[in-house]
PDB file of C-alpha atoms and ligand atoms in Angstrom:
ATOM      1  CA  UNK D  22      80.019  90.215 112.248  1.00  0.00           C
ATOM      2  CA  UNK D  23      83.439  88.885 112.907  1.00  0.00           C
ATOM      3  CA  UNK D  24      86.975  91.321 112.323  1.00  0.00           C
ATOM      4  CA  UNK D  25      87.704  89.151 109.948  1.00  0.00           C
ATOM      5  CA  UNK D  26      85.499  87.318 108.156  1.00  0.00           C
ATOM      6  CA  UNK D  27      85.769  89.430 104.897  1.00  0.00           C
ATOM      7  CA  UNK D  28      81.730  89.581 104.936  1.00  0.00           C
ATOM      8  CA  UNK D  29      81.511  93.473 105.314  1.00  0.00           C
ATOM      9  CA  UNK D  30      81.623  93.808 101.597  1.00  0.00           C
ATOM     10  CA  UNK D  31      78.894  91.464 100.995  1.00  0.00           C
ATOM     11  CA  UNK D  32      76.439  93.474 102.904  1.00  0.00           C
ATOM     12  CA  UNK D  33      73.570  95.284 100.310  1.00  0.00           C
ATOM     13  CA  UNK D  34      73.644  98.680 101.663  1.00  0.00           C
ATOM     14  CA  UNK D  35      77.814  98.647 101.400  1.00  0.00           C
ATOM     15  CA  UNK D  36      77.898 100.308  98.401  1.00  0.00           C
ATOM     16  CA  UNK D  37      75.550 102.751  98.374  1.00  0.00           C
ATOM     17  CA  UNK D  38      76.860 104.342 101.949  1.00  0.00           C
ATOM     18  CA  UNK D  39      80.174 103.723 100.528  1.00  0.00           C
ATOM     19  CA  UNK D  40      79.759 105.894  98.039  1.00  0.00           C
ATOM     20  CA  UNK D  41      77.941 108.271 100.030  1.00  0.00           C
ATOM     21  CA  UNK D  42      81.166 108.391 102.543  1.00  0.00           C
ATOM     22  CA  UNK D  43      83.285 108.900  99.096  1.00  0.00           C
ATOM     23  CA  UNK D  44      81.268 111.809  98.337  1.00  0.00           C
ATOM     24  CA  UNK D  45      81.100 113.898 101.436  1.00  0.00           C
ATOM     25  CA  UNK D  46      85.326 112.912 101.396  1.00  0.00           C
ATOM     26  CA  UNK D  47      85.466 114.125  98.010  1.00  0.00           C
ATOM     27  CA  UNK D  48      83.567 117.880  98.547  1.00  0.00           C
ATOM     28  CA  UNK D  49      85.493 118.714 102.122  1.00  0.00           C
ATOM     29  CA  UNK D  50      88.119 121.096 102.292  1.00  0.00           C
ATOM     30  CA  UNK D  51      88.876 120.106 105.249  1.00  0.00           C
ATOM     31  CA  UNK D  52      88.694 116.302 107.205  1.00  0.00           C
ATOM     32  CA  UNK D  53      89.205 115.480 110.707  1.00  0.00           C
ATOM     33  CA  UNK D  54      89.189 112.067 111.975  1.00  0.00           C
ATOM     34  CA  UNK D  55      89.303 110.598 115.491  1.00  0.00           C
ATOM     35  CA  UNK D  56      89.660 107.167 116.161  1.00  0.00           C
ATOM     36  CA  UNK D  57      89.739 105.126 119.083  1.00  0.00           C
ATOM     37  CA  UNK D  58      90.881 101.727 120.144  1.00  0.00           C
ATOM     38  CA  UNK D  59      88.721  99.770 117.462  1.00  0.00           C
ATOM     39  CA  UNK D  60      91.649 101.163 115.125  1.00  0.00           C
ATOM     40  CA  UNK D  61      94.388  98.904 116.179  1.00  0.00           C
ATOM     41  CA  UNK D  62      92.106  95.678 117.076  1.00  0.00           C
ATOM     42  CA  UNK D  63      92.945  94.227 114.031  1.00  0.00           C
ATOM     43  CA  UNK D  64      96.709  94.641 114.972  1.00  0.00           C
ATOM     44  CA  UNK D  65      95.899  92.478 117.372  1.00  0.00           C
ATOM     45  CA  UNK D  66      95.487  94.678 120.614  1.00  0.00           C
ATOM     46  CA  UNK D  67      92.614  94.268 123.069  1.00  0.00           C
ATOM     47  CA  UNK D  68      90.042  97.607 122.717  1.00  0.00           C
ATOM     48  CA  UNK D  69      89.120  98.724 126.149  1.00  0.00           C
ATOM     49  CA  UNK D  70      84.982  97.680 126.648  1.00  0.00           C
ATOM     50  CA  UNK D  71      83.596  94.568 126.033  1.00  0.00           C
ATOM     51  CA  UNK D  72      84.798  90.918 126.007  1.00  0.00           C
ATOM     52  CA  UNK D  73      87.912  90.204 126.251  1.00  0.00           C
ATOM     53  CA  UNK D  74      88.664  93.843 126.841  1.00  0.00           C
ATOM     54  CA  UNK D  75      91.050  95.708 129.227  1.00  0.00           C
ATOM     55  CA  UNK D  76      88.505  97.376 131.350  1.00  0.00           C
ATOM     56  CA  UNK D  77      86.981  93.625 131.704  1.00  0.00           C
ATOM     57  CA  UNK D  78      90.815  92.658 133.092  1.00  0.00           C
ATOM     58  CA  UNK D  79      91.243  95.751 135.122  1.00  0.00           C
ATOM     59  CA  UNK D  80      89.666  98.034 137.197  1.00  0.00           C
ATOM     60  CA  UNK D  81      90.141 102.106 135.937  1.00  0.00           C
ATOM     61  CA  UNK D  82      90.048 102.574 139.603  1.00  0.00           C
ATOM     62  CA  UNK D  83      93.242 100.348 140.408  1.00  0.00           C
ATOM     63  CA  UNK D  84      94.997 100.957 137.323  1.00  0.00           C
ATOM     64  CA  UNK D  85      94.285 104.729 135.562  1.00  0.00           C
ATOM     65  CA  UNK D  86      93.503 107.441 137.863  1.00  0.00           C
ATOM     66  CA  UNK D  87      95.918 109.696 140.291  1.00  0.00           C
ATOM     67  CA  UNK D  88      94.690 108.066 143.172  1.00  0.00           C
ATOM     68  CA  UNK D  89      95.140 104.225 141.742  1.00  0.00           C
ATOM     69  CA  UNK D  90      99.041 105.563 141.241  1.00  0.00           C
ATOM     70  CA  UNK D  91      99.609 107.069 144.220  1.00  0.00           C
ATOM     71  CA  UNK D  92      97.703 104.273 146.432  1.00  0.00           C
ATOM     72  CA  UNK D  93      99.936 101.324 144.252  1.00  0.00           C
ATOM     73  CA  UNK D  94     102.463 102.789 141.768  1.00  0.00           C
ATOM     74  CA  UNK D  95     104.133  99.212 141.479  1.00  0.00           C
ATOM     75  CA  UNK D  96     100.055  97.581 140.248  1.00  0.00           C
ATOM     76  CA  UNK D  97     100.074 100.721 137.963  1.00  0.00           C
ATOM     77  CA  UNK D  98     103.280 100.281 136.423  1.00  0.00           C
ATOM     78  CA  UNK D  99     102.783  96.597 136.209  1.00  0.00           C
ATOM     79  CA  UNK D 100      99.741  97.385 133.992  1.00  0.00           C
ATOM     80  CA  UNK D 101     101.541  99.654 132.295  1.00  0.00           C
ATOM     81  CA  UNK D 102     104.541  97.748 131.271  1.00  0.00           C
ATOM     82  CA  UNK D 103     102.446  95.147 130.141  1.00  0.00           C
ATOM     83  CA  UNK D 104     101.025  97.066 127.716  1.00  0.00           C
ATOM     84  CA  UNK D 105     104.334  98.564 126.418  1.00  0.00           C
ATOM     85  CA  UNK D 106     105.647  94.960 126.535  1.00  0.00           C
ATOM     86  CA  UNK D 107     102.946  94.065 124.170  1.00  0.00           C
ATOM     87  CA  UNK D 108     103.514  96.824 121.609  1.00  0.00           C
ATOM     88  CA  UNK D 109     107.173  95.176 120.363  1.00  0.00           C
ATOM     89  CA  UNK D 110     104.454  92.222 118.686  1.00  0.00           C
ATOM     90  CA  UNK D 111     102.360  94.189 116.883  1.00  0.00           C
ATOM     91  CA  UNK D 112     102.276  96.635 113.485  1.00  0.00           C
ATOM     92  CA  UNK D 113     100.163  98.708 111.868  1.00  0.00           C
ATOM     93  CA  UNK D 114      97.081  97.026 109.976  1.00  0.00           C
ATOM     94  CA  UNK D 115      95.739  98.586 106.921  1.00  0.00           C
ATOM     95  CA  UNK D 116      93.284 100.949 108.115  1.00  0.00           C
ATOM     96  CA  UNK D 117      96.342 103.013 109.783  1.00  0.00           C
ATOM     97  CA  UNK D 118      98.166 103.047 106.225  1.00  0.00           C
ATOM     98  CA  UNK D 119      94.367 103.841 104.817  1.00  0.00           C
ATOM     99  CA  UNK D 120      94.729 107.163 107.170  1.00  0.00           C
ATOM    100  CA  UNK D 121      98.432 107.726 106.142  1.00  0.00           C
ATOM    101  CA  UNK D 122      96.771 107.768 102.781  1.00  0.00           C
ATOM    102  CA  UNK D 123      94.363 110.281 103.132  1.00  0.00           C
ATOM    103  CA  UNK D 124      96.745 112.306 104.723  1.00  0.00           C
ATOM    104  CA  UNK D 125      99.275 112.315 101.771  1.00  0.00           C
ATOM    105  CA  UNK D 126      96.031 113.087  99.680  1.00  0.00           C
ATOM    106  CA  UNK D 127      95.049 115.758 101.393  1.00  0.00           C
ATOM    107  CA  UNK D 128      97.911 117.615 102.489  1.00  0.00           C
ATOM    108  CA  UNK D 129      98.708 118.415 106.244  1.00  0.00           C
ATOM    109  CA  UNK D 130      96.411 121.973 106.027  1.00  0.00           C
ATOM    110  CA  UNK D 131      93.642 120.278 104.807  1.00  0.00           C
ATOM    111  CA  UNK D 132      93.333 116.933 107.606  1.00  0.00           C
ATOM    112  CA  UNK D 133      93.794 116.689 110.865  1.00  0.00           C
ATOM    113  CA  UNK D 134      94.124 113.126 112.764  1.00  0.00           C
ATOM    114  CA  UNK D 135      93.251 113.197 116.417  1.00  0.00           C
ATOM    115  CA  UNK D 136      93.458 110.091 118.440  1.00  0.00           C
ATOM    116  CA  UNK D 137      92.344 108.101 121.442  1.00  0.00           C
ATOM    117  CA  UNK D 138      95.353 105.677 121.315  1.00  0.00           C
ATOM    118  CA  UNK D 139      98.521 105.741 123.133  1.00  0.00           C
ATOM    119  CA  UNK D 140      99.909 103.016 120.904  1.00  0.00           C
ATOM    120  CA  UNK D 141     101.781 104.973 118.845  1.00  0.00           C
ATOM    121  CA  UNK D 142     101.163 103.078 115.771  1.00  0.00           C
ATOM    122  CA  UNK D 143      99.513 106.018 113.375  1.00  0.00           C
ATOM    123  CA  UNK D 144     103.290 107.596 113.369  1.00  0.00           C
ATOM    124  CA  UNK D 145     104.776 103.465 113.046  1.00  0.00           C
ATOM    125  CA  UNK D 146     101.815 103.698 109.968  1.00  0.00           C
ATOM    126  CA  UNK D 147     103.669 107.138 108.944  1.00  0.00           C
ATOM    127  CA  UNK D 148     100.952 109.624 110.092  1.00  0.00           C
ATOM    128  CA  UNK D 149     103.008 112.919 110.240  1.00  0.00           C
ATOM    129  CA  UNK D 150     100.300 115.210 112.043  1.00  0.00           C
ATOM    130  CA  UNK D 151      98.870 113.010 115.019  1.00  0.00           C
ATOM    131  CA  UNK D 152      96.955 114.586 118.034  1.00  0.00           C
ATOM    132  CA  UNK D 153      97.367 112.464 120.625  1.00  0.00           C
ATOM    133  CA  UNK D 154      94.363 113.189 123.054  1.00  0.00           C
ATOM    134  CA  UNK D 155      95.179 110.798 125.603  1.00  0.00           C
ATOM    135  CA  UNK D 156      99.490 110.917 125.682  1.00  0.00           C
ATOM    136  CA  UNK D 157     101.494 108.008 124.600  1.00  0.00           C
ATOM    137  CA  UNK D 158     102.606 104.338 125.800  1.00  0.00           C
ATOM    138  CA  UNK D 159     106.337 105.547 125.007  1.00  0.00           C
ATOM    139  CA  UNK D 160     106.453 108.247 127.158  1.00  0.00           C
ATOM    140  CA  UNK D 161     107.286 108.988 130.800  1.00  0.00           C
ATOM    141  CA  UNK D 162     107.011 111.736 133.001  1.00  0.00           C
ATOM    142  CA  UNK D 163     108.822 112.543 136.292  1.00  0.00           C
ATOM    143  CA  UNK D 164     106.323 113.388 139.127  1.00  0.00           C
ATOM    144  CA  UNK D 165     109.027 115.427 140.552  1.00  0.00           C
ATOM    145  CA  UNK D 166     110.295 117.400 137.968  1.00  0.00           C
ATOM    146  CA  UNK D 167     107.988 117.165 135.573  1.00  0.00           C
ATOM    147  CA  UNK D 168     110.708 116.174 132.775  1.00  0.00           C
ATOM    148  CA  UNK D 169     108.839 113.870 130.056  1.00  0.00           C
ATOM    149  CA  UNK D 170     110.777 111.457 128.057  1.00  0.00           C
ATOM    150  CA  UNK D 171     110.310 109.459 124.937  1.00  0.00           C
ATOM    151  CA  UNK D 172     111.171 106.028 125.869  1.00  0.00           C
ATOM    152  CA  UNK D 173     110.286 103.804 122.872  1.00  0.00           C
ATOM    153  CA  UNK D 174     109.972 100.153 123.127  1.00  0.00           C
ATOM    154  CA  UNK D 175     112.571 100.096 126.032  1.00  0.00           C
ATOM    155  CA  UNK D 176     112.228  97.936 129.179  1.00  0.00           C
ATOM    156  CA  UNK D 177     111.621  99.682 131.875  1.00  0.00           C
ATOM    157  CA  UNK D 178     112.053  98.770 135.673  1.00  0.00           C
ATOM    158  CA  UNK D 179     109.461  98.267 137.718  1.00  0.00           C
ATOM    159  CA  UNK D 180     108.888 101.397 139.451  1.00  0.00           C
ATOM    160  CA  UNK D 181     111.439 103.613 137.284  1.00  0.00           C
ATOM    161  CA  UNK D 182     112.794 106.489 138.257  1.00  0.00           C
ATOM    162  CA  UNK D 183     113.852 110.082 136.893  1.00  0.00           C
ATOM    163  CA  UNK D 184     117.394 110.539 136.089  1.00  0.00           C
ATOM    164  CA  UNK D 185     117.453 113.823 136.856  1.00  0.00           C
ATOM    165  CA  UNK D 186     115.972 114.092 140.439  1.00  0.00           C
ATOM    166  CA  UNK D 187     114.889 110.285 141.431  1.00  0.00           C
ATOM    167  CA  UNK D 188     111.448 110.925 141.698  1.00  0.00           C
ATOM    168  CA  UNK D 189     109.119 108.111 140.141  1.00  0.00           C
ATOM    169  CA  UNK D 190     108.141 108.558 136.992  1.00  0.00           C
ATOM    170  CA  UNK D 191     104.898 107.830 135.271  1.00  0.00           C
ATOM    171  CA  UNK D 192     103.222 107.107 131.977  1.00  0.00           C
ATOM    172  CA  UNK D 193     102.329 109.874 130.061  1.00  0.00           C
ATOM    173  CA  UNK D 194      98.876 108.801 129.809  1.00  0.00           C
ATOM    174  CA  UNK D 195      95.775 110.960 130.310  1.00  0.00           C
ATOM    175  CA  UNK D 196      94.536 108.920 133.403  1.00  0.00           C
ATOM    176  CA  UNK D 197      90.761 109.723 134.499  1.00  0.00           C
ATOM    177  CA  UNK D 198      90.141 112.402 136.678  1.00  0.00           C
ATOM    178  CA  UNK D 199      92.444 114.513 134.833  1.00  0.00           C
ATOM    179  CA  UNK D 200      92.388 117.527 132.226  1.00  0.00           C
ATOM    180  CA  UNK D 201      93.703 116.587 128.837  1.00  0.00           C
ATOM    181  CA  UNK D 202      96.659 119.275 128.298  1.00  0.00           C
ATOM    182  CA  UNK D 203      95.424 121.812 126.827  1.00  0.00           C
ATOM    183  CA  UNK D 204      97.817 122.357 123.663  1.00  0.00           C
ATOM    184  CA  UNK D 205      96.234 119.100 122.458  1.00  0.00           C
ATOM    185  CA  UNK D 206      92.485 119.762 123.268  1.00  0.00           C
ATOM    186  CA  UNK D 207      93.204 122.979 120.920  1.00  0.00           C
ATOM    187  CA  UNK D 208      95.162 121.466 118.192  1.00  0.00           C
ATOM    188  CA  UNK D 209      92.343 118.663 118.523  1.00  0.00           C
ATOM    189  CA  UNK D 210      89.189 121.173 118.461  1.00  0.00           C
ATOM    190  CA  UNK D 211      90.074 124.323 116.950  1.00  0.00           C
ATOM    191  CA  UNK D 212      90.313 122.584 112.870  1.00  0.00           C
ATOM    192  CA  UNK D 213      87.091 123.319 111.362  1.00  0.00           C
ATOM    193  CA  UNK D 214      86.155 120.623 109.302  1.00  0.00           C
ATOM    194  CA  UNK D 215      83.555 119.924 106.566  1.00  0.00           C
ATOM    195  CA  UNK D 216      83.978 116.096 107.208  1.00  0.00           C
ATOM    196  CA  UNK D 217      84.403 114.445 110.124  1.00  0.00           C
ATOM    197  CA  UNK D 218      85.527 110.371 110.169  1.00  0.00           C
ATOM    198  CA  UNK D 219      85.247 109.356 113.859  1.00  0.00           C
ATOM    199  CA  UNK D 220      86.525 105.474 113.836  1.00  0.00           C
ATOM    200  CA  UNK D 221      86.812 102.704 116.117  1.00  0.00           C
ATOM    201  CA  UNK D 222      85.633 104.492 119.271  1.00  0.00           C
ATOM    202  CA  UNK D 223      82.377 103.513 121.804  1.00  0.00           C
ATOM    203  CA  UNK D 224      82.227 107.399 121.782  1.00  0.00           C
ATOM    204  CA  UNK D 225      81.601 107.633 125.643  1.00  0.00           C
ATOM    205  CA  UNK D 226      84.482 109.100 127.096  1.00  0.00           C
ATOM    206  CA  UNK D 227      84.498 113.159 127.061  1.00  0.00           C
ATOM    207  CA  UNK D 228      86.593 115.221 126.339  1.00  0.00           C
ATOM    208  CA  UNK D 229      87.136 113.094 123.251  1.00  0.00           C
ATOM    209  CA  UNK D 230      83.640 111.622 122.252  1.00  0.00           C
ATOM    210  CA  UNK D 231      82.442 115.747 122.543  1.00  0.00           C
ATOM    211  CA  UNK D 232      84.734 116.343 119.397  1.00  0.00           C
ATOM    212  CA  UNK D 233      81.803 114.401 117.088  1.00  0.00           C
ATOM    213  CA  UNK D 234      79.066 117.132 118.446  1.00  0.00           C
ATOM    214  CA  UNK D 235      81.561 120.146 117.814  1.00  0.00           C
ATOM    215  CA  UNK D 236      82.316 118.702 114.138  1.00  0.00           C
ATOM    216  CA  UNK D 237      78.426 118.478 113.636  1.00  0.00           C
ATOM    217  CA  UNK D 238      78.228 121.814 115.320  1.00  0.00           C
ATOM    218  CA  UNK D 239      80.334 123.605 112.209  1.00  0.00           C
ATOM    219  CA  UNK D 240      78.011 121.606 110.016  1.00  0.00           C
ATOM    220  CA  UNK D 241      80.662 119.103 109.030  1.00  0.00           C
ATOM    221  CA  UNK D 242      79.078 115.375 107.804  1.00  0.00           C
ATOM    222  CA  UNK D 243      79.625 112.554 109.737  1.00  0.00           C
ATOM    223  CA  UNK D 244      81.124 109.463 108.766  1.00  0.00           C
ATOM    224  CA  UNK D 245      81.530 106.711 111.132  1.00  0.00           C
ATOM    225  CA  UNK D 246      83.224 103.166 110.973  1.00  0.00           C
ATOM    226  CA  UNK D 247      82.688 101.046 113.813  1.00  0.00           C
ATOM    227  CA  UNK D 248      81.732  97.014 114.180  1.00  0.00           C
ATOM    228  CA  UNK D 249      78.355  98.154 116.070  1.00  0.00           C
ATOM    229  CA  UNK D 250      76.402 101.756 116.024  1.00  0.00           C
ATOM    230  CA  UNK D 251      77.686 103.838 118.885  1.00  0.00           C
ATOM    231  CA  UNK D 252      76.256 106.778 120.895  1.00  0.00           C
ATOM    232  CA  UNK D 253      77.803 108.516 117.826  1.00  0.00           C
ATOM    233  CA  UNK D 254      75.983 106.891 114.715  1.00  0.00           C
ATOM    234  CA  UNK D 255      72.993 109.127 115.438  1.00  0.00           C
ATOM    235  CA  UNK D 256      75.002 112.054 115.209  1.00  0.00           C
ATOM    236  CA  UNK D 257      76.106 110.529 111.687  1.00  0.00           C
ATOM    237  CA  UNK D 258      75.497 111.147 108.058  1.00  0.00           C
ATOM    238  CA  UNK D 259      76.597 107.580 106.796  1.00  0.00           C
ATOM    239  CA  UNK D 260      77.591 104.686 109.256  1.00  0.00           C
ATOM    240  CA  UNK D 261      80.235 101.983 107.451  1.00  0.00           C
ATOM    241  CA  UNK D 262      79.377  99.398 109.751  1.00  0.00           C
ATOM    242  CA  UNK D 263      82.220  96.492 109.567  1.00  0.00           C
ATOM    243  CA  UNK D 264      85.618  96.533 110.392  1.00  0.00           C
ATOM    244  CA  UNK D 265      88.179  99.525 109.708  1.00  0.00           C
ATOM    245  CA  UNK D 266      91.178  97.225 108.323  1.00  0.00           C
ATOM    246  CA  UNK D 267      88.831  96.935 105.342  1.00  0.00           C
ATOM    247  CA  UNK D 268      86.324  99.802 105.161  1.00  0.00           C
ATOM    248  CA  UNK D 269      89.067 102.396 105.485  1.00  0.00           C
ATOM    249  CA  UNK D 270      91.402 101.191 102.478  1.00  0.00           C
ATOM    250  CA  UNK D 271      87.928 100.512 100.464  1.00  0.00           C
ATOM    251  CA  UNK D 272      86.842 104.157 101.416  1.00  0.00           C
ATOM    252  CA  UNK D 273      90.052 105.473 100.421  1.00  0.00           C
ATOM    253  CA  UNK D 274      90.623 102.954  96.892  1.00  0.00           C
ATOM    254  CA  UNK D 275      87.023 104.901  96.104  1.00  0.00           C
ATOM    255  CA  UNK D 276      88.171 108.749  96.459  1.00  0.00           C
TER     256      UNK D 276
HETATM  257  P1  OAD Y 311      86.496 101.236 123.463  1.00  0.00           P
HETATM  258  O1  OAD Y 311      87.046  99.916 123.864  1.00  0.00           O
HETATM  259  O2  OAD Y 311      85.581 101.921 124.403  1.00  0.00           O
HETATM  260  O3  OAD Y 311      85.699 101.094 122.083  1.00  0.00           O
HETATM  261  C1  OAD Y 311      86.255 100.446 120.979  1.00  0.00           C
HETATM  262  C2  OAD Y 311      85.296 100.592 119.814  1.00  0.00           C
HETATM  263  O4  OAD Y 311      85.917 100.033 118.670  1.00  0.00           O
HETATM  264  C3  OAD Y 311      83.960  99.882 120.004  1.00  0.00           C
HETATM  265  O5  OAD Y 311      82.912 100.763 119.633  1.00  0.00           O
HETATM  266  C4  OAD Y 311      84.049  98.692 119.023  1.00  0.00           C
HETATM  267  O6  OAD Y 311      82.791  98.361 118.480  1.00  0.00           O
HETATM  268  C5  OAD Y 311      84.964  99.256 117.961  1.00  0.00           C
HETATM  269  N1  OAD Y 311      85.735  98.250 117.213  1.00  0.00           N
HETATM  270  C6  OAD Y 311      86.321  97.115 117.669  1.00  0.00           C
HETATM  271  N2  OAD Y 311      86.994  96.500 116.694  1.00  0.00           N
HETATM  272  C7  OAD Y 311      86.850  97.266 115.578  1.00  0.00           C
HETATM  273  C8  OAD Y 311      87.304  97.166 114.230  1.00  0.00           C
HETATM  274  N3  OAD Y 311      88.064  96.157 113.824  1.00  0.00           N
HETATM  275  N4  OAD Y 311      86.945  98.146 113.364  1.00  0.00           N
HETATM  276  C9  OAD Y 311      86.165  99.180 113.758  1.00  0.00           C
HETATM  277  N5  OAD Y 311      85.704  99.321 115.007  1.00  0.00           N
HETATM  278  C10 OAD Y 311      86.038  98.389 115.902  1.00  0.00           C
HETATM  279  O7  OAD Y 311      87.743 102.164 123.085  1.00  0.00           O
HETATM  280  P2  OAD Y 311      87.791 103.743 122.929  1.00  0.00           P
HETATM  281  O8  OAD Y 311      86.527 104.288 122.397  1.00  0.00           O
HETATM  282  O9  OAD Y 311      89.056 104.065 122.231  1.00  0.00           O
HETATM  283  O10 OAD Y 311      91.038 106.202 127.804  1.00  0.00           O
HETATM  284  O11 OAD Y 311      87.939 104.180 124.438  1.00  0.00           O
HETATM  285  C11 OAD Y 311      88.047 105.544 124.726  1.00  0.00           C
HETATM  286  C12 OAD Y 311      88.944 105.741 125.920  1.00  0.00           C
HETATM  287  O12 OAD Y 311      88.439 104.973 127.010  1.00  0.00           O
HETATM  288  C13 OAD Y 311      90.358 105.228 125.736  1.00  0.00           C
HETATM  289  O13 OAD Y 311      91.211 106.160 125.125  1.00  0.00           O
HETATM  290  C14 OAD Y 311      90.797 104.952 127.132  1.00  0.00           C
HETATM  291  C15 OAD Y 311      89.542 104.266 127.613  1.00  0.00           C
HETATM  292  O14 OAD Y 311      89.318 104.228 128.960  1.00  0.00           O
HETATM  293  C16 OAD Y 311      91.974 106.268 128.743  1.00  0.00           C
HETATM  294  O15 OAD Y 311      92.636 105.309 129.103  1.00  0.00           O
HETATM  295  C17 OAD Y 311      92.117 107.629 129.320  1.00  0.00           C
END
């Protein structure tokens, strides 16, 4: 099925596990979502597996890890940059105002919305409460110091440096082979749930995929939305197959 094709509605089972979704929505006290990169494809930036996606580009070994940085800060940054660069083009799509939705609904005691991204566009949707597992696009961090700063959209140089103490700075991404911090990983885990929406994510990178067993673990249901079935659509009670710019505001029209 294509992003965009409008034929997710069309498909006979939609209803019926739309509905289903609706239902479990409707009876938890509390919801917890977590989505991943599939959220902001149809803003127009690249998810990280399959064609035509960053990991296909790039290698995680020359471009995320401590040891890519420290071997080639300037191929790091470059990679970086890029990807700031390309967050002036793009906005929010509709299932990031779905989730500002459900927040408003809800109440900030009663949902919790943990994500993946480091695009920053939940809060540009207007997503007050957003656990960012993985750090943020807009932020740096002095390897000398340890100062972190919000930089926005800004240009940066291309190996900038701290304006405190000189060191280089870095993203304030969660690279691989490092811990998430763990302020997040509790704000992330520690929410039981009764419903869990995990959205837009292949589900295959821990810390963050591990969230969908502890949900099921406190008995919460599992709805997932996701183009494809993921490692996570057998831990799920309904899977809204098609794509989250228009399950999420159907899901959310329903409740
Ligand atoms: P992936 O690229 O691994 O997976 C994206 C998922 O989104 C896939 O399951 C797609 O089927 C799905 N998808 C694509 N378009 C969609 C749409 N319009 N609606 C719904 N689903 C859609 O991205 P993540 O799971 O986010 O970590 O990747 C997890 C982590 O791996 C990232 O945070 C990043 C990456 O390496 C770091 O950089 C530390």
């Amino acid at each position: 099925m294509n992003a965009n094709d409008g034929s997710w509605s069309n498909h006979p089972k939609t209803d019926d596990t739309l509905r289903q979704a609706v239902e479990m929505l409707r009876q938890a006290e509390r919801v917890a979502v977590l989505t991943g990169a599939g959220i902001s494809a149809e803003s127009g930036l690249p998810t990280f597996r399959g064609a035509g996606g960053l990991w296909e580009g790039h290698r995680v070994e020359d471009v995320a890890t401590p040891m890519a940085f420290h071997r080639d800060p300037s191929l790091v940054w470059r990679f970086y940059n890029a990807r700031r660069a390309g967050l002036r083009k793009v906005q929010p799509n509709a299932g990031h105002h779905a989730l500002v939705k459900l927040e408003e609904r809800l109440g900030g005691l009663r949902f919790t919305l943990i994500t993946q991204n480091v695009d920053g566009l939940h809060r540009a949707a207007g997503s007050k409460q957003v656990v960012e597992l993985h750090g943020s696009l807009a932020r740096v961090r002095c390897t000398g110091c340890w100062a972190i700063a919000d930089r926005g959209q800004e240009e940066l140089p291309e190996l900038p440096r701290c304006g405190q103490c000189g060191e280089l700075l870095r993203p304030d991404i969660v690279w691989f082979h490092e811990a998430l911090p763990g302020d997040v990983w509790n704000q992330a885990a520690a929410r039981a749930c009764q419903c869990f929406l995990v959205i837009g994510t292949s589900g295959i990178v821990y810390p963050a995929a591990g969230l969908v067993e502890l949900a099921r673990g406190v008995e919460a249901r599992v709805i997932e939305v996701n183009l494809e079935r993921t490692p996570a659509s057998d831990l799920a009670d309904v899977s809204l197959l098609g794509p989250s710019g228009h399950v999420l505001p159907r899901l959310l029209e329903q409740l």
